[in-house]
Amino acid sequence: MDNPITGRSIIISNGRCGSTLLSDLIAEQPDTLSAQEFFMSVTPWARSQEVITGEEYWAVLAAPKAELATLFRIGLAPKEVRYPATGRWAGRMTELPRIMAITLSKLTDDPDALFDQLAERVPGFRTQSVAGHHRDFLDLLTTLTGRRRWVERSGGSSHLAPHLLKGFPDCKIVYLTRNWEDTARSMSRHSSFQLIQLRVEFLGRCGVDPFRLAPGQSVPADLEPFLPDRLTAEALRERGRETRRYLGLCAFMTSQADQALVDVTPEHLHRMSYEDLVADPVGELTRLGRFLDFEDAPQWAGRVADRVVAPTRPQPATV
């Protein structure tokens, strides 16, 4: 790499817990690359133990993600997608490379140009594990954007925690949590989490990933309308009306992260909650900045803390 990388960190969370806000605030620290939704964009690959070439690695990064393509098809793209309306793929979003939708588009107004720079260099990566490629990719992205450290954050990464902790043993880990009731309510209104919950239900009921269905493989009749090629916006929205589904998703994700932190305890771990962040933005952000080795942690916290605002809670219905 052209310049030494001084820090590598990963934020683990269930999602819908202020993690996007946290990434946006971290992006305001001038020496830090805030890599958003990278690991989730490459799932389930993030869990792979394969050893592959740089060309094979780039072929996946440059390909569309089936789950996101489905959401584009039915008109429910998540609001986090930042790809510009004038971009190269703007007229064919179902073909958008997975790293373009959020990760690259959150870093620059011209993600196509950054994509082209990566296309020149990533295929030349040495043959290594997928985790090794991920590290080199994030290091390269940090260098190309003129930063010195990176912090990756993907909403819903809790269920990847066992693999992230094993694959990145020297990374600093931030574990961000929020009470399940509010998290589940927020998940139920978000298309990506509606799709994640649906996928988990498929796996739990019949052991089948609906996005990797083998030829001739069948699913229960009541799940057939939710297969990717049959799914509609109305059907996905309807599933969001039952918050109980998402409380179960919170429990599943949290159990994955909590057990991983016991099994593979990171050397550097910082725990924080959304509730504490809202109650004391300056204090919580200062502590986070120091953990991430921001030289200007108190100043950074003071600059961005006013963007942390308590959410409006739904009011009970009146008779």
mmCIF file of C-alpha atoms in Angstrom:
data_model
loop_
_atom_site.group_PDB
_atom_site.id
_atom_site.type_symbol
_atom_site.label_atom_id
_atom_site.label_comp_id
_atom_site.label_asym_id
_atom_site.label_seq_id
_atom_site.Cartn_x
_atom_site.Cartn_y
_atom_site.Cartn_z
ATOM 1 C CA MET A 1 0.000 0.000 0.000
ATOM 2 C CA ASP A 2 1.151 3.557 -0.691
ATOM 3 C CA ASN A 3 0.822 4.862 2.863
ATOM 4 C CA PRO A 4 0.832 3.036 6.191
ATOM 5 C CA ILE A 5 -2.594 2.383 7.678
ATOM 6 C CA THR A 6 -2.580 3.459 11.313
ATOM 7 C CA GLY A 7 -5.855 1.908 12.441
ATOM 8 C CA ARG A 8 -8.467 -0.669 11.497
ATOM 9 C CA SER A 9 -11.785 -0.904 13.339
ATOM 10 C CA ILE A 10 -15.161 -2.596 12.881
ATOM 11 C CA ILE A 11 -18.501 -1.509 14.335
ATOM 12 C CA ILE A 12 -20.764 -4.476 15.054
ATOM 13 C CA SER A 13 -24.485 -3.944 15.585
ATOM 14 C CA ASN A 14 -27.941 -5.327 14.884
ATOM 15 C CA GLY A 15 -28.679 -2.267 12.768
ATOM 16 C CA ARG A 16 -31.398 0.360 13.286
ATOM 17 C CA CYS A 17 -29.528 1.463 16.395
ATOM 18 C CA GLY A 18 -27.906 4.703 15.306
ATOM 19 C CA SER A 19 -25.111 2.942 13.450
ATOM 20 C CA THR A 20 -25.579 4.888 10.202
ATOM 21 C CA LEU A 21 -25.525 8.140 12.136
ATOM 22 C CA LEU A 22 -22.339 7.013 13.866
ATOM 23 C CA SER A 23 -20.715 6.247 10.499
ATOM 24 C CA ASP A 24 -21.686 9.653 9.180
ATOM 25 C CA LEU A 25 -20.167 11.333 12.224
ATOM 26 C CA ILE A 26 -16.958 9.310 11.920
ATOM 27 C CA ALA A 27 -16.733 10.450 8.289
ATOM 28 C CA GLU A 28 -16.276 14.000 9.617
ATOM 29 C CA GLN A 29 -12.914 13.020 11.126
ATOM 30 C CA PRO A 30 -10.486 14.010 8.330
ATOM 31 C CA ASP A 31 -7.990 11.163 8.772
ATOM 32 C CA THR A 32 -10.601 8.398 8.935
ATOM 33 C CA LEU A 33 -12.304 6.454 6.152
ATOM 34 C CA SER A 34 -15.855 5.608 7.204
ATOM 35 C CA ALA A 35 -16.588 2.471 5.160
ATOM 36 C CA GLN A 36 -20.335 1.957 5.229
ATOM 37 C CA GLU A 37 -22.144 -1.323 4.532
ATOM 38 C CA PHE A 38 -19.106 -3.035 3.033
ATOM 39 C CA PHE A 39 -19.254 -6.349 4.901
ATOM 40 C CA MET A 40 -23.014 -6.654 4.445
ATOM 41 C CA SER A 41 -22.607 -5.942 0.745
ATOM 42 C CA VAL A 42 -20.394 -9.012 0.387
ATOM 43 C CA THR A 43 -22.366 -11.446 2.560
ATOM 44 C CA PRO A 44 -22.342 -14.409 2.821
ATOM 45 C CA TRP A 45 -18.877 -14.095 1.351
ATOM 46 C CA ALA A 46 -17.619 -12.314 4.472
ATOM 47 C CA ARG A 47 -17.812 -15.709 6.167
ATOM 48 C CA SER A 48 -15.875 -17.582 3.483
ATOM 49 C CA GLN A 49 -12.586 -19.339 4.170
ATOM 50 C CA GLU A 50 -11.787 -19.581 0.462
ATOM 51 C CA VAL A 51 -8.379 -18.699 -0.940
ATOM 52 C CA ILE A 52 -8.896 -16.828 -4.214
ATOM 53 C CA THR A 53 -7.070 -14.595 -6.687
ATOM 54 C CA GLY A 54 -7.429 -10.839 -6.921
ATOM 55 C CA GLU A 55 -9.285 -11.234 -10.213
ATOM 56 C CA GLU A 56 -11.799 -13.598 -8.618
ATOM 57 C CA TYR A 57 -12.231 -11.227 -5.712
ATOM 58 C CA TRP A 58 -12.858 -8.216 -7.935
ATOM 59 C CA ALA A 59 -15.356 -10.167 -10.042
ATOM 60 C CA VAL A 60 -17.584 -10.463 -6.974
ATOM 61 C CA LEU A 61 -17.162 -6.858 -5.815
ATOM 62 C CA ALA A 62 -18.057 -5.639 -9.303
ATOM 63 C CA ALA A 63 -21.162 -7.830 -9.552
ATOM 64 C CA PRO A 64 -24.649 -6.850 -8.342
ATOM 65 C CA LYS A 65 -25.955 -8.136 -5.008
ATOM 66 C CA ALA A 66 -29.047 -10.279 -5.546
ATOM 67 C CA GLU A 67 -30.863 -9.002 -2.475
ATOM 68 C CA LEU A 68 -30.378 -5.353 -3.396
ATOM 69 C CA ALA A 69 -31.299 -6.039 -7.029
ATOM 70 C CA THR A 70 -34.579 -7.506 -5.783
ATOM 71 C CA LEU A 71 -35.320 -4.359 -3.781
ATOM 72 C CA PHE A 72 -34.534 -2.203 -6.817
ATOM 73 C CA ARG A 73 -36.844 -4.378 -8.936
ATOM 74 C CA ILE A 74 -39.829 -3.946 -6.626
ATOM 75 C CA GLY A 75 -39.162 -0.251 -6.003
ATOM 76 C CA LEU A 76 -38.101 -0.515 -2.358
ATOM 77 C CA ALA A 77 -34.427 0.460 -2.496
ATOM 78 C CA PRO A 78 -33.223 1.374 1.014
ATOM 79 C CA LYS A 79 -32.826 5.084 1.671
ATOM 80 C CA GLU A 80 -29.124 4.569 2.427
ATOM 81 C CA VAL A 81 -28.401 4.014 -1.279
ATOM 82 C CA ARG A 82 -26.494 7.074 -2.485
ATOM 83 C CA TYR A 83 -25.637 6.238 -6.082
ATOM 84 C CA PRO A 84 -26.098 9.434 -8.149
ATOM 85 C CA ALA A 85 -28.906 9.786 -10.692
ATOM 86 C CA THR A 86 -26.295 10.796 -13.280
ATOM 87 C CA GLY A 87 -24.095 7.745 -12.704
ATOM 88 C CA ARG A 88 -23.082 5.088 -15.223
ATOM 89 C CA TRP A 89 -25.564 2.531 -13.859
ATOM 90 C CA ALA A 90 -28.399 4.972 -13.102
ATOM 91 C CA GLY A 91 -30.674 3.514 -15.767
ATOM 92 C CA ARG A 92 -30.027 -0.096 -14.795
ATOM 93 C CA MET A 93 -29.860 -0.216 -11.018
ATOM 94 C CA THR A 94 -30.514 -3.968 -10.814
ATOM 95 C CA GLU A 95 -27.044 -4.354 -12.374
ATOM 96 C CA LEU A 96 -25.320 -1.911 -10.009
ATOM 97 C CA PRO A 97 -22.058 -3.345 -8.577
ATOM 98 C CA ARG A 98 -22.539 -4.164 -4.912
ATOM 99 C CA ILE A 99 -19.819 -1.805 -3.681
ATOM 100 C CA MET A 100 -21.344 1.148 -5.555
ATOM 101 C CA ALA A 101 -24.766 1.353 -3.923
ATOM 102 C CA ILE A 102 -23.564 2.646 -0.559
ATOM 103 C CA THR A 103 -19.881 1.994 0.199
ATOM 104 C CA LEU A 104 -18.296 3.994 -2.625
ATOM 105 C CA SER A 105 -21.179 6.426 -3.079
ATOM 106 C CA LYS A 106 -20.881 7.600 0.527
ATOM 107 C CA LEU A 107 -17.227 8.501 -0.034
ATOM 108 C CA THR A 108 -17.351 10.655 -3.145
ATOM 109 C CA ASP A 109 -19.634 12.516 -5.521
ATOM 110 C CA ASP A 110 -18.085 10.507 -8.373
ATOM 111 C CA PRO A 111 -18.233 6.847 -7.319
ATOM 112 C CA ASP A 112 -17.777 5.720 -10.940
ATOM 113 C CA ALA A 113 -14.289 7.254 -11.042
ATOM 114 C CA LEU A 114 -13.346 5.626 -7.715
ATOM 115 C CA PHE A 115 -14.707 2.307 -8.989
ATOM 116 C CA ASP A 116 -12.463 2.619 -12.076
ATOM 117 C CA GLN A 117 -9.407 3.268 -9.889
ATOM 118 C CA LEU A 118 -10.179 0.154 -7.856
ATOM 119 C CA ALA A 119 -10.752 -1.869 -11.033
ATOM 120 C CA GLU A 120 -7.175 -1.118 -12.076
ATOM 121 C CA ARG A 121 -5.620 -2.306 -8.806
ATOM 122 C CA VAL A 122 -7.806 -4.852 -6.989
ATOM 123 C CA PRO A 123 -7.439 -7.632 -9.632
ATOM 124 C CA GLY A 124 -3.706 -7.495 -8.945
ATOM 125 C CA PHE A 125 -4.119 -8.462 -5.285
ATOM 126 C CA ARG A 126 -2.148 -11.567 -4.327
ATOM 127 C CA THR A 127 -3.888 -14.928 -3.958
ATOM 128 C CA GLN A 128 -5.099 -15.107 -0.345
ATOM 129 C CA SER A 129 -8.113 -15.667 1.895
ATOM 130 C CA VAL A 130 -11.257 -13.635 1.375
ATOM 131 C CA ALA A 131 -10.638 -11.922 4.725
ATOM 132 C CA GLY A 132 -7.162 -10.962 3.526
ATOM 133 C CA HIS A 133 -8.654 -9.478 0.382
ATOM 134 C CA HIS A 134 -11.197 -7.535 2.439
ATOM 135 C CA ARG A 135 -8.409 -6.052 4.544
ATOM 136 C CA ASP A 136 -6.344 -5.095 1.495
ATOM 137 C CA PHE A 137 -9.403 -3.615 -0.210
ATOM 138 C CA LEU A 138 -10.246 -1.403 2.774
ATOM 139 C CA ASP A 139 -6.578 -0.427 3.105
ATOM 140 C CA LEU A 140 -6.472 0.534 -0.577
ATOM 141 C CA LEU A 141 -9.717 2.473 -0.324
ATOM 142 C CA THR A 142 -8.280 4.355 2.651
ATOM 143 C CA THR A 143 -5.144 5.243 0.705
ATOM 144 C CA LEU A 144 -6.996 6.305 -2.449
ATOM 145 C CA THR A 145 -9.177 8.682 -0.435
ATOM 146 C CA GLY A 146 -6.231 10.210 1.398
ATOM 147 C CA ARG A 147 -7.043 8.810 4.845
ATOM 148 C CA ARG A 148 -4.885 7.009 7.414
ATOM 149 C CA ARG A 149 -7.304 4.652 9.156
ATOM 150 C CA TRP A 150 -10.586 2.893 8.406
ATOM 151 C CA VAL A 151 -13.708 2.124 10.400
ATOM 152 C CA GLU A 152 -16.142 -0.314 8.760
ATOM 153 C CA ARG A 153 -19.801 -0.325 9.780
ATOM 154 C CA SER A 154 -22.593 -2.467 8.406
ATOM 155 C CA GLY A 155 -26.127 -2.464 9.793
ATOM 156 C CA GLY A 156 -27.042 -6.001 10.828
ATOM 157 C CA SER A 157 -23.428 -7.169 11.126
ATOM 158 C CA SER A 158 -24.093 -8.854 14.478
ATOM 159 C CA HIS A 159 -24.825 -12.149 12.734
ATOM 160 C CA LEU A 160 -21.431 -11.898 11.005
ATOM 161 C CA ALA A 161 -19.617 -11.319 14.297
ATOM 162 C CA PRO A 162 -18.205 -14.871 14.649
ATOM 163 C CA HIS A 163 -16.563 -14.597 11.239
ATOM 164 C CA LEU A 164 -15.474 -10.973 11.535
ATOM 165 C CA LEU A 165 -13.775 -11.567 14.880
ATOM 166 C CA LYS A 166 -11.921 -14.602 13.537
ATOM 167 C CA GLY A 167 -11.033 -12.981 10.228
ATOM 168 C CA PHE A 168 -9.847 -9.675 11.690
ATOM 169 C CA PRO A 169 -8.252 -10.549 15.051
ATOM 170 C CA ASP A 170 -6.202 -7.350 15.293
ATOM 171 C CA CYS A 171 -9.035 -4.927 14.520
ATOM 172 C CA LYS A 172 -10.546 -2.752 17.203
ATOM 173 C CA ILE A 173 -14.196 -3.682 17.771
ATOM 174 C CA VAL A 174 -17.033 -1.342 18.687
ATOM 175 C CA TYR A 175 -20.211 -3.128 19.793
ATOM 176 C CA LEU A 176 -23.206 -0.817 19.457
ATOM 177 C CA THR A 177 -26.566 -1.845 20.928
ATOM 178 C CA ARG A 178 -30.087 -0.490 21.366
ATOM 179 C CA ASN A 179 -33.135 -1.789 23.203
ATOM 180 C CA TRP A 180 -34.878 -4.473 21.190
ATOM 181 C CA GLU A 181 -38.343 -2.929 21.153
ATOM 182 C CA ASP A 182 -37.232 0.267 19.397
ATOM 183 C CA THR A 183 -34.821 -1.635 17.163
ATOM 184 C CA ALA A 184 -37.523 -4.091 16.073
ATOM 185 C CA ARG A 185 -39.999 -1.294 15.375
ATOM 186 C CA SER A 186 -37.434 0.449 13.172
ATOM 187 C CA MET A 187 -36.475 -2.790 11.408
ATOM 188 C CA SER A 188 -40.107 -3.500 10.592
ATOM 189 C CA ARG A 189 -40.254 -0.299 8.528
ATOM 190 C CA HIS A 190 -36.997 -0.849 6.619
ATOM 191 C CA SER A 191 -36.972 -2.874 3.393
ATOM 192 C CA SER A 192 -33.486 -4.330 3.884
ATOM 193 C CA PHE A 193 -34.382 -5.701 7.304
ATOM 194 C CA GLN A 194 -37.728 -6.950 6.057
ATOM 195 C CA LEU A 195 -35.747 -8.946 3.513
ATOM 196 C CA ILE A 196 -33.178 -10.124 6.083
ATOM 197 C CA GLN A 197 -35.961 -11.347 8.370
ATOM 198 C CA LEU A 198 -37.596 -13.146 5.466
ATOM 199 C CA ARG A 199 -34.328 -14.850 4.620
ATOM 200 C CA VAL A 200 -33.783 -15.946 8.228
ATOM 201 C CA GLU A 201 -37.330 -17.368 8.279
ATOM 202 C CA PHE A 202 -36.639 -19.371 5.105
ATOM 203 C CA LEU A 203 -33.452 -20.782 6.622
ATOM 204 C CA GLY A 204 -35.144 -21.566 9.924
ATOM 205 C CA ARG A 205 -38.196 -23.267 8.445
ATOM 206 C CA CYS A 206 -36.751 -25.240 5.557
ATOM 207 C CA GLY A 207 -32.979 -24.751 5.615
ATOM 208 C CA VAL A 208 -33.075 -22.943 2.263
ATOM 209 C CA ASP A 209 -31.581 -19.588 1.329
ATOM 210 C CA PRO A 210 -34.142 -18.115 -1.093
ATOM 211 C CA PHE A 211 -31.375 -16.279 -2.958
ATOM 212 C CA ARG A 212 -29.365 -19.447 -3.523
ATOM 213 C CA LEU A 213 -32.081 -21.911 -4.442
ATOM 214 C CA ALA A 214 -30.717 -24.902 -6.355
ATOM 215 C CA PRO A 215 -32.516 -26.114 -9.508
ATOM 216 C CA GLY A 216 -35.426 -28.333 -8.530
ATOM 217 C CA GLN A 217 -35.248 -27.302 -4.867
ATOM 218 C CA SER A 218 -38.662 -26.550 -3.374
ATOM 219 C CA VAL A 219 -39.949 -24.518 -0.432
ATOM 220 C CA PRO A 220 -43.224 -24.695 1.535
ATOM 221 C CA ALA A 221 -46.161 -23.429 -0.499
ATOM 222 C CA ASP A 222 -46.838 -20.497 1.840
ATOM 223 C CA LEU A 223 -43.277 -19.240 1.262
ATOM 224 C CA GLU A 224 -43.363 -19.468 -2.527
ATOM 225 C CA PRO A 225 -44.814 -15.937 -2.990
ATOM 226 C CA PHE A 226 -41.752 -14.606 -1.155
ATOM 227 C CA LEU A 227 -39.143 -16.106 -3.483
ATOM 228 C CA PRO A 228 -37.037 -13.308 -5.058
ATOM 229 C CA ASP A 229 -38.531 -13.595 -8.552
ATOM 230 C CA ARG A 230 -42.098 -13.513 -7.189
ATOM 231 C CA LEU A 231 -41.743 -11.038 -4.338
ATOM 232 C CA THR A 232 -43.769 -7.829 -4.533
ATOM 233 C CA ALA A 233 -43.489 -4.565 -2.652
ATOM 234 C CA GLU A 234 -46.920 -5.143 -1.109
ATOM 235 C CA ALA A 235 -45.980 -8.600 0.177
ATOM 236 C CA LEU A 236 -42.770 -7.333 1.747
ATOM 237 C CA ARG A 237 -44.473 -4.335 3.351
ATOM 238 C CA GLU A 238 -47.176 -6.584 4.764
ATOM 239 C CA ARG A 239 -44.565 -8.587 6.660
ATOM 240 C CA GLY A 240 -43.411 -5.383 8.293
ATOM 241 C CA ARG A 241 -46.698 -5.010 10.119
ATOM 242 C CA GLU A 242 -45.849 -7.718 12.639
ATOM 243 C CA THR A 243 -43.165 -6.384 14.975
ATOM 244 C CA ARG A 244 -42.867 -9.777 16.671
ATOM 245 C CA ARG A 245 -40.934 -11.074 13.666
ATOM 246 C CA TYR A 246 -38.282 -8.424 14.199
ATOM 247 C CA LEU A 247 -38.005 -8.983 17.932
ATOM 248 C CA GLY A 248 -37.068 -12.535 16.973
ATOM 249 C CA LEU A 249 -34.513 -11.178 14.509
ATOM 250 C CA CYS A 250 -33.011 -8.977 17.242
ATOM 251 C CA ALA A 251 -32.732 -11.980 19.551
ATOM 252 C CA PHE A 252 -31.043 -14.060 16.860
ATOM 253 C CA MET A 253 -28.538 -11.366 15.891
ATOM 254 C CA THR A 254 -27.731 -10.434 19.473
ATOM 255 C CA SER A 255 -27.109 -14.067 20.413
ATOM 256 C CA GLN A 256 -24.668 -14.383 17.507
ATOM 257 C CA ALA A 257 -22.700 -11.309 18.557
ATOM 258 C CA ASP A 258 -22.739 -12.012 22.297
ATOM 259 C CA GLN A 259 -21.534 -15.588 21.844
ATOM 260 C CA ALA A 260 -18.837 -14.511 19.400
ATOM 261 C CA LEU A 261 -17.493 -11.981 21.881
ATOM 262 C CA VAL A 262 -17.184 -14.790 24.419
ATOM 263 C CA ASP A 263 -15.649 -17.292 22.005
ATOM 264 C CA VAL A 264 -13.248 -14.891 20.275
ATOM 265 C CA THR A 265 -12.772 -12.023 22.701
ATOM 266 C CA PRO A 266 -11.143 -9.108 20.867
ATOM 267 C CA GLU A 267 -8.084 -7.490 22.367
ATOM 268 C CA HIS A 268 -9.638 -4.047 21.948
ATOM 269 C CA LEU A 269 -13.391 -3.827 22.592
ATOM 270 C CA HIS A 270 -15.531 -0.748 23.162
ATOM 271 C CA ARG A 271 -19.193 -1.144 24.090
ATOM 272 C CA MET A 272 -21.691 1.646 23.623
ATOM 273 C CA SER A 273 -25.466 1.948 23.487
ATOM 274 C CA TYR A 274 -27.687 4.186 21.431
ATOM 275 C CA GLU A 275 -29.486 5.299 24.581
ATOM 276 C CA ASP A 276 -26.208 6.470 26.175
ATOM 277 C CA LEU A 277 -25.218 8.232 22.944
ATOM 278 C CA VAL A 278 -28.475 10.190 22.890
ATOM 279 C CA ALA A 279 -28.212 11.036 26.603
ATOM 280 C CA ASP A 280 -24.601 12.273 26.424
ATOM 281 C CA PRO A 281 -23.453 12.810 22.837
ATOM 282 C CA VAL A 282 -20.261 14.714 23.600
ATOM 283 C CA GLY A 283 -19.111 12.318 26.307
ATOM 284 C CA GLU A 284 -19.922 9.153 24.374
ATOM 285 C CA LEU A 285 -18.381 10.421 21.142
ATOM 286 C CA THR A 286 -15.250 11.618 22.942
ATOM 287 C CA ARG A 287 -14.782 8.172 24.472
ATOM 288 C CA LEU A 288 -15.357 6.560 21.077
ATOM 289 C CA GLY A 289 -12.915 8.908 19.360
ATOM 290 C CA ARG A 290 -10.217 8.137 21.900
ATOM 291 C CA PHE A 291 -10.799 4.409 21.467
ATOM 292 C CA LEU A 292 -10.425 4.827 17.696
ATOM 293 C CA ASP A 293 -7.218 6.852 18.237
ATOM 294 C CA PHE A 294 -8.563 10.131 16.896
ATOM 295 C CA GLU A 295 -5.923 12.705 17.771
ATOM 296 C CA ASP A 296 -8.665 15.347 18.003
ATOM 297 C CA ALA A 297 -11.272 13.219 19.791
ATOM 298 C CA PRO A 298 -12.728 15.952 22.075
ATOM 299 C CA GLN A 299 -12.762 18.520 19.268
ATOM 300 C CA TRP A 300 -14.336 16.080 16.800
ATOM 301 C CA ALA A 301 -16.998 15.126 19.345
ATOM 302 C CA GLY A 302 -17.792 18.768 20.008
ATOM 303 C CA ARG A 303 -18.170 19.510 16.289
ATOM 304 C CA VAL A 304 -20.590 16.700 15.478
ATOM 305 C CA ALA A 305 -22.498 16.047 18.718
ATOM 306 C CA ASP A 306 -25.393 18.338 17.803
ATOM 307 C CA ARG A 307 -26.347 15.908 15.023
ATOM 308 C CA VAL A 308 -27.320 13.315 17.636
ATOM 309 C CA VAL A 309 -31.031 13.858 18.234
ATOM 310 C CA ALA A 310 -33.384 11.697 20.260
ATOM 311 C CA PRO A 311 -35.929 9.955 18.008
ATOM 312 C CA THR A 312 -39.568 10.936 18.173
ATOM 313 C CA ARG A 313 -41.504 8.178 19.866
ATOM 314 C CA PRO A 314 -44.896 7.199 18.452
ATOM 315 C CA GLN A 315 -47.757 8.682 20.444
ATOM 316 C CA PRO A 316 -50.519 6.415 21.736
ATOM 317 C CA ALA A 317 -53.722 6.610 19.741
ATOM 318 C CA THR A 318 -56.455 8.796 21.167
ATOM 319 C CA VAL A 319 -60.053 7.699 21.357
#
